[in-house]
Amino acid sequence: MKSDGIPATVCQERRKDPIEMFHSGQLVKVCAPMVRYSKLAFRTLVRKYNCDLCYTPMIVAADFVKSIKARDSEFTTNQGDCPLIVQFAANDARLLSEAARIVCPYANGIDINCGCPQRWAMAEGYGACLINKPELVRDMVKQVRNQVENPRFSVSIKIRIHEDLRRTVDLCQKAEATGVSWITIHGRTVEERHQPVHYDAIKIIKENISIPVIANGDIRSLKEAENVWQVTGTDGVMVARGLLANPAMFAGYEETPLKCIWDWVDIALELGTPYMCFHQHLMYMMEKITSRQEKRVFNALSSTSAVLDYLTDHYSI
């Protein structure tokens, strides 16, 4: 597989099947696919704080298949980075199945993005427009199943809901019949951004299918995660912005502990994280523990050494 441009990794945790985790009866805590953010270093951090399953950022399958450079820049992993799901944006079953074949030795499964509401993604035939194309979703799932020989390799989808929930239930039932391993549901429609999440809709969908369901949307603490899990009857919860603000959230911390901040520094420097990403994550983590004046100073820092000096002076442990 070295010819595919991905360094080979061996991970004992690959043997931990996410499907088995979802059937454990325990809350499965999941880090969402976040563009620019849920990369290897951040996944490494949240795993230290009780995150059970991590997704990569969304990767465009066509670029990934056609370019070794894209593979090198978009997908990095290591021995401890598991269980791991690679999320792809795709509108072509053949290209998606080839992308799945490439990542199969290094991940537990792939996820098809059927929920991104951004205009560029929908204009390309990716993301949330796929919730209106169940036949294409079926074809993509089937071709991945045919291409990947490993029967434990999962194929999941992440969706948004329709205004008419019956359409979403129908989509999910068709996906289940096609062989989807589980479904993540963001409880908003494509048009909704900051409106309340429809957890009641997630509950109804869960009651109408037999495969595992992950609830997603506006979960900011472990207590909220446990409440959503109980209310919806789902098998796991997926968190995005809540983990950005507090990577230790799943370990029960109400705000980012200083130990987590220094863990991020160590991990990011060890893995060679670009400065902009390194700094941006710290800005999110320190949002609740810094004053307005401190934010102005910290956010204006322009080098790794300046950040390290600032943290040592203000938060040395």
Short mmCIF file of C-alpha atoms in Angstrom, two decimals:
data_model
loop_
_atom_site.label_atom_id
_atom_site.label_comp_id
_atom_site.label_asym_id
_atom_site.label_seq_id
_atom_site.Cartn_x
_atom_site.Cartn_y
_atom_site.Cartn_z
CA MET A 1 0.00 0.00 0.00
CA LYS A 2 2.96 2.32 0.13
CA SER A 3 2.37 3.01 -3.53
CA ASP A 4 -0.93 4.62 -2.52
CA GLY A 5 0.99 7.27 -0.64
CA ILE A 6 -0.20 6.28 2.85
CA PRO A 7 2.30 5.06 5.45
CA ALA A 8 1.47 1.56 6.64
CA THR A 9 0.24 1.28 10.22
CA VAL A 10 -0.62 -1.64 12.40
CA CYS A 11 -3.12 -1.12 15.19
CA GLN A 12 -4.34 -3.76 17.60
CA GLU A 13 -7.42 -1.64 18.23
CA ARG A 14 -8.50 -2.21 14.62
CA ARG A 15 -9.77 -5.47 16.07
CA LYS A 16 -12.25 -3.48 18.15
CA ASP A 17 -15.23 -3.49 15.85
CA PRO A 18 -17.27 -0.26 16.18
CA ILE A 19 -20.41 -2.32 15.56
CA GLU A 20 -19.62 -4.30 18.72
CA MET A 21 -19.19 -1.01 20.59
CA PHE A 22 -22.64 0.12 19.46
CA HIS A 23 -24.17 -3.12 20.73
CA SER A 24 -22.48 -2.90 24.14
CA GLY A 25 -25.37 -1.01 25.73
CA GLN A 26 -22.93 1.75 26.73
CA LEU A 27 -22.88 5.29 25.35
CA VAL A 28 -20.45 5.41 22.40
CA LYS A 29 -18.77 8.83 22.32
CA VAL A 30 -17.80 9.98 18.83
CA CYS A 31 -15.67 12.84 17.48
CA ALA A 32 -17.31 14.31 14.37
CA PRO A 33 -15.72 14.82 10.95
CA MET A 34 -14.69 18.49 11.01
CA VAL A 35 -13.05 20.18 8.04
CA ARG A 36 -9.53 21.34 9.01
CA TYR A 37 -9.95 20.24 12.62
CA SER A 38 -10.50 16.52 13.21
CA LYS A 39 -7.08 15.56 11.91
CA LEU A 40 -4.63 13.12 13.47
CA ALA A 41 -3.32 15.42 16.22
CA PHE A 42 -6.77 16.40 17.46
CA ARG A 43 -8.01 12.81 17.25
CA THR A 44 -5.01 11.78 19.36
CA LEU A 45 -5.95 14.40 21.96
CA VAL A 46 -9.63 13.52 22.32
CA ARG A 47 -8.81 9.81 22.55
CA LYS A 48 -6.84 10.63 25.72
CA TYR A 49 -10.08 11.99 27.18
CA ASN A 50 -12.52 9.10 26.69
CA CYS A 51 -13.52 9.57 23.04
CA ASP A 52 -14.39 6.11 21.73
CA LEU A 53 -14.51 6.59 17.96
CA CYS A 54 -13.05 9.28 15.68
CA TYR A 55 -13.81 10.40 12.14
CA THR A 56 -11.41 12.08 9.74
CA PRO A 57 -12.41 15.39 8.15
CA MET A 58 -14.47 15.01 5.00
CA ILE A 59 -12.26 14.01 2.05
CA VAL A 60 -13.36 14.39 -1.58
CA ALA A 61 -13.16 10.83 -2.92
CA ALA A 62 -12.41 11.82 -6.52
CA ASP A 63 -9.35 13.88 -5.53
CA PHE A 64 -8.19 11.19 -3.11
CA VAL A 65 -8.26 8.51 -5.79
CA LYS A 66 -6.63 10.58 -8.51
CA SER A 67 -3.82 12.25 -6.56
CA ILE A 68 -1.11 10.78 -4.33
CA LYS A 69 -0.44 14.34 -3.15
CA ALA A 70 -4.05 14.61 -2.01
CA ARG A 71 -3.76 11.32 -0.14
CA ASP A 72 -0.61 12.46 1.62
CA SER A 73 -2.14 15.77 2.71
CA GLU A 74 -5.68 14.63 3.50
CA PHE A 75 -5.15 11.35 5.33
CA THR A 76 -2.55 10.63 7.99
CA THR A 77 -2.80 8.06 10.74
CA ASN A 78 -0.66 6.07 13.18
CA GLN A 79 -0.81 3.02 15.44
CA GLY A 80 -2.87 4.67 18.16
CA ASP A 81 -5.36 6.31 15.82
CA CYS A 82 -8.18 3.82 16.11
CA PRO A 83 -10.94 2.89 15.87
CA LEU A 84 -11.08 5.24 12.89
CA ILE A 85 -13.70 6.09 10.26
CA VAL A 86 -12.71 7.92 7.07
CA GLN A 87 -15.45 10.20 5.80
CA PHE A 88 -15.74 10.78 2.05
CA ALA A 89 -17.69 13.22 -0.07
CA ALA A 90 -18.70 11.35 -3.21
CA ASN A 91 -21.22 11.29 -6.03
CA ASP A 92 -19.71 8.41 -7.99
CA ALA A 93 -19.93 4.82 -6.77
CA ARG A 94 -16.82 3.64 -8.61
CA LEU A 95 -14.58 6.40 -7.24
CA LEU A 96 -15.91 5.95 -3.72
CA SER A 97 -15.31 2.20 -3.80
CA GLU A 98 -11.75 2.78 -5.00
CA ALA A 99 -11.15 5.31 -2.20
CA ALA A 100 -12.52 2.76 0.29
CA ARG A 101 -10.15 0.12 -1.08
CA ILE A 102 -7.18 2.43 -0.55
CA VAL A 103 -7.97 3.25 3.10
CA CYS A 104 -9.25 -0.20 4.08
CA PRO A 105 -5.95 -1.42 5.61
CA TYR A 106 -5.66 1.71 7.77
CA ALA A 107 -9.22 2.29 9.04
CA ASN A 108 -12.23 0.49 10.46
CA GLY A 109 -14.61 1.83 7.86
CA ILE A 110 -15.77 4.69 5.69
CA ASP A 111 -18.66 7.12 6.03
CA ILE A 112 -20.52 8.75 3.15
CA ASN A 113 -21.25 12.41 3.79
CA CYS A 114 -24.96 12.89 3.10
CA GLY A 115 -25.37 15.82 5.47
CA CYS A 116 -23.06 18.72 4.58
CA PRO A 117 -25.35 21.70 3.80
CA GLN A 118 -22.67 23.97 2.32
CA ARG A 119 -23.54 25.30 -1.13
CA TRP A 120 -20.30 24.26 -2.81
CA ALA A 121 -20.73 20.65 -1.67
CA MET A 122 -24.33 20.42 -2.82
CA ALA A 123 -23.46 22.08 -6.12
CA GLU A 124 -20.92 19.29 -6.71
CA GLY A 125 -23.51 16.63 -5.89
CA TYR A 126 -22.01 15.91 -2.46
CA GLY A 127 -23.33 16.21 1.05
CA ALA A 128 -26.94 16.84 1.96
CA CYS A 129 -28.27 16.65 -1.60
CA LEU A 130 -27.73 12.87 -1.33
CA ILE A 131 -30.63 12.52 1.11
CA ASN A 132 -32.79 13.05 -1.97
CA LYS A 133 -30.92 10.39 -3.98
CA PRO A 134 -31.45 7.07 -2.17
CA GLU A 135 -30.64 5.07 -5.32
CA LEU A 136 -27.22 6.68 -5.64
CA VAL A 137 -26.53 6.07 -1.94
CA ARG A 138 -27.54 2.43 -2.46
CA ASP A 139 -25.20 2.05 -5.43
CA MET A 140 -22.28 3.59 -3.54
CA VAL A 141 -22.77 1.30 -0.55
CA LYS A 142 -23.07 -1.78 -2.77
CA GLN A 143 -19.93 -0.98 -4.77
CA VAL A 144 -17.91 -0.40 -1.61
CA ARG A 145 -19.13 -3.74 -0.28
CA ASN A 146 -18.09 -5.42 -3.56
CA GLN A 147 -14.68 -3.74 -3.66
CA VAL A 148 -13.61 -4.24 -0.02
CA GLU A 149 -13.07 -7.87 0.95
CA ASN A 150 -12.95 -7.34 4.71
CA PRO A 151 -16.46 -8.15 6.04
CA ARG A 152 -15.78 -6.18 9.23
CA PHE A 153 -15.11 -2.98 7.28
CA SER A 154 -18.04 -0.66 8.02
CA VAL A 155 -19.91 1.53 5.56
CA SER A 156 -21.99 4.20 7.25
CA ILE A 157 -23.80 7.39 6.25
CA LYS A 158 -24.24 10.76 7.96
CA ILE A 159 -27.44 12.59 7.09
CA ARG A 160 -29.68 15.55 7.84
CA ILE A 161 -33.44 15.19 8.10
CA HIS A 162 -36.20 16.15 5.65
CA GLU A 163 -39.00 18.51 6.61
CA ASP A 164 -41.28 15.55 5.94
CA LEU A 165 -39.79 13.03 8.35
CA ARG A 166 -41.43 10.13 6.51
CA ARG A 167 -38.95 10.69 3.69
CA THR A 168 -36.04 10.40 6.13
CA VAL A 169 -37.43 7.23 7.66
CA ASP A 170 -37.83 5.79 4.16
CA LEU A 171 -34.25 6.78 3.25
CA CYS A 172 -32.88 5.14 6.39
CA GLN A 173 -34.88 1.95 5.86
CA LYS A 174 -33.60 1.71 2.29
CA ALA A 175 -30.04 2.32 3.50
CA GLU A 176 -30.41 -0.41 6.09
CA ALA A 177 -31.68 -2.84 3.45
CA THR A 178 -28.68 -1.99 1.29
CA GLY A 179 -26.23 -2.96 4.02
CA VAL A 180 -25.31 0.30 5.76
CA SER A 181 -23.58 -0.46 9.07
CA TRP A 182 -25.00 2.49 11.00
CA ILE A 183 -26.46 5.96 10.43
CA THR A 184 -25.49 9.26 12.04
CA ILE A 185 -28.35 11.76 12.12
CA HIS A 186 -27.86 15.49 12.49
CA GLY A 187 -31.27 16.54 13.73
CA ARG A 188 -31.75 19.56 11.48
CA THR A 189 -32.95 20.08 7.93
CA VAL A 190 -30.63 21.34 5.20
CA GLU A 191 -31.99 24.88 5.63
CA GLU A 192 -31.64 24.97 9.41
CA ARG A 193 -28.41 26.25 10.96
CA HIS A 194 -28.84 27.47 14.54
CA GLN A 195 -32.41 26.37 15.18
CA PRO A 196 -33.02 23.81 17.96
CA VAL A 197 -32.08 20.23 17.09
CA HIS A 198 -35.02 17.89 16.47
CA TYR A 199 -34.06 15.11 18.86
CA ASP A 200 -37.64 13.82 18.65
CA ALA A 201 -37.07 13.16 14.94
CA ILE A 202 -33.90 11.20 15.69
CA LYS A 203 -35.86 9.11 18.20
CA ILE A 204 -38.55 8.31 15.61
CA ILE A 205 -35.97 7.26 13.02
CA LYS A 206 -34.20 5.05 15.57
CA GLU A 207 -37.50 3.34 16.37
CA ASN A 208 -38.04 2.51 12.69
CA ILE A 209 -34.71 0.83 11.87
CA SER A 210 -32.67 -1.96 13.43
CA ILE A 211 -29.08 -0.84 12.76
CA PRO A 212 -27.21 1.45 15.20
CA VAL A 213 -27.93 5.18 15.13
CA ILE A 214 -25.69 8.04 16.30
CA ALA A 215 -27.33 11.30 17.39
CA ASN A 216 -25.63 14.57 16.38
CA GLY A 217 -26.25 18.24 16.99
CA ASP A 218 -25.50 20.89 19.65
CA ILE A 219 -24.09 18.62 22.35
CA ARG A 220 -21.74 20.64 24.60
CA SER A 221 -21.10 18.51 27.70
CA LEU A 222 -20.99 14.90 28.86
CA LYS A 223 -24.24 15.47 30.75
CA GLU A 224 -25.94 16.70 27.55
CA ALA A 225 -24.51 13.74 25.64
CA GLU A 226 -25.91 11.28 28.17
CA ASN A 227 -29.29 13.06 28.13
CA VAL A 228 -29.53 13.00 24.31
CA TRP A 229 -28.54 9.32 24.34
CA GLN A 230 -31.33 8.54 26.79
CA VAL A 231 -33.98 10.74 25.13
CA THR A 232 -33.36 9.46 21.59
CA GLY A 233 -32.66 5.82 22.43
CA THR A 234 -29.68 5.92 20.10
CA ASP A 235 -26.45 3.95 20.37
CA GLY A 236 -24.00 6.85 20.44
CA VAL A 237 -23.59 10.60 20.23
CA MET A 238 -21.37 12.57 17.87
CA VAL A 239 -19.91 15.93 18.90
CA ALA A 240 -18.20 18.62 16.82
CA ARG A 241 -17.98 22.16 18.22
CA GLY A 242 -18.39 20.98 21.79
CA LEU A 243 -15.14 19.01 21.48
CA LEU A 244 -13.36 21.90 19.79
CA ALA A 245 -14.18 24.09 22.78
CA ASN A 246 -13.40 21.34 25.28
CA PRO A 247 -11.52 18.27 24.01
CA ALA A 248 -11.83 16.77 27.51
CA MET A 249 -15.64 16.97 27.38
CA PHE A 250 -16.20 13.23 27.18
CA ALA A 251 -14.12 12.77 30.34
CA GLY A 252 -16.63 14.91 32.24
CA TYR A 253 -14.79 18.25 32.35
CA GLU A 254 -17.04 21.32 32.10
CA GLU A 255 -14.26 23.37 30.54
CA THR A 256 -10.85 22.58 29.09
CA PRO A 257 -8.44 21.65 31.91
CA LEU A 258 -4.91 23.03 31.79
CA LYS A 259 -3.56 19.48 31.50
CA CYS A 260 -5.50 19.09 28.24
CA ILE A 261 -4.02 22.32 26.87
CA TRP A 262 -0.50 21.12 27.55
CA ASP A 263 -1.35 17.68 26.16
CA TRP A 264 -2.37 19.44 22.94
CA VAL A 265 0.93 21.33 22.83
CA ASP A 266 2.92 18.10 23.24
CA ILE A 267 0.88 16.16 20.65
CA ALA A 268 0.77 18.97 18.10
CA LEU A 269 4.51 19.61 18.28
CA GLU A 270 5.34 15.90 18.15
CA LEU A 271 3.21 15.39 15.03
CA GLY A 272 4.36 18.57 13.28
CA THR A 273 1.00 20.35 13.24
CA PRO A 274 1.00 23.53 11.10
CA TYR A 275 1.04 26.71 13.17
CA MET A 276 -2.35 28.00 12.06
CA CYS A 277 -4.07 24.77 13.11
CA PHE A 278 -2.06 24.57 16.34
CA HIS A 279 -3.02 28.13 17.29
CA GLN A 280 -6.65 27.86 16.18
CA HIS A 281 -7.29 24.83 18.37
CA LEU A 282 -5.85 26.65 21.37
CA MET A 283 -8.09 29.64 20.69
CA TYR A 284 -11.12 27.35 20.83
CA MET A 285 -9.91 25.53 23.95
CA MET A 286 -9.16 28.71 25.88
CA GLU A 287 -12.37 30.54 24.96
CA LYS A 288 -14.00 30.00 28.35
CA ILE A 289 -10.94 30.43 30.53
CA THR A 290 -9.54 33.71 29.19
CA SER A 291 -10.69 37.30 29.57
CA ARG A 292 -11.48 39.53 26.60
CA GLN A 293 -8.12 41.27 27.00
CA GLU A 294 -6.27 37.95 27.20
CA LYS A 295 -8.03 36.78 24.05
CA ARG A 296 -6.90 39.86 22.13
CA VAL A 297 -3.30 39.25 23.11
CA PHE A 298 -3.31 35.47 22.57
CA ASN A 299 -5.20 35.55 19.27
CA ALA A 300 -2.66 38.03 17.86
CA LEU A 301 0.32 35.75 18.50
CA SER A 302 2.03 34.73 15.28
CA SER A 303 4.55 32.01 16.09
CA THR A 304 4.81 28.75 17.99
CA SER A 305 7.51 30.14 20.27
CA ALA A 306 5.31 33.13 21.16
CA VAL A 307 2.44 30.80 22.02
CA LEU A 308 4.68 28.62 24.19
CA ASP A 309 6.04 31.67 26.01
CA TYR A 310 2.51 32.96 26.61
CA LEU A 311 1.26 29.63 27.94
CA THR A 312 4.31 29.23 30.18
CA ASP A 313 3.90 32.72 31.62
CA HIS A 314 0.14 32.47 32.20
CA TYR A 315 -0.67 28.76 32.63
CA SER A 316 2.51 27.00 33.62
CA ILE A 317 1.89 23.65 35.35
#
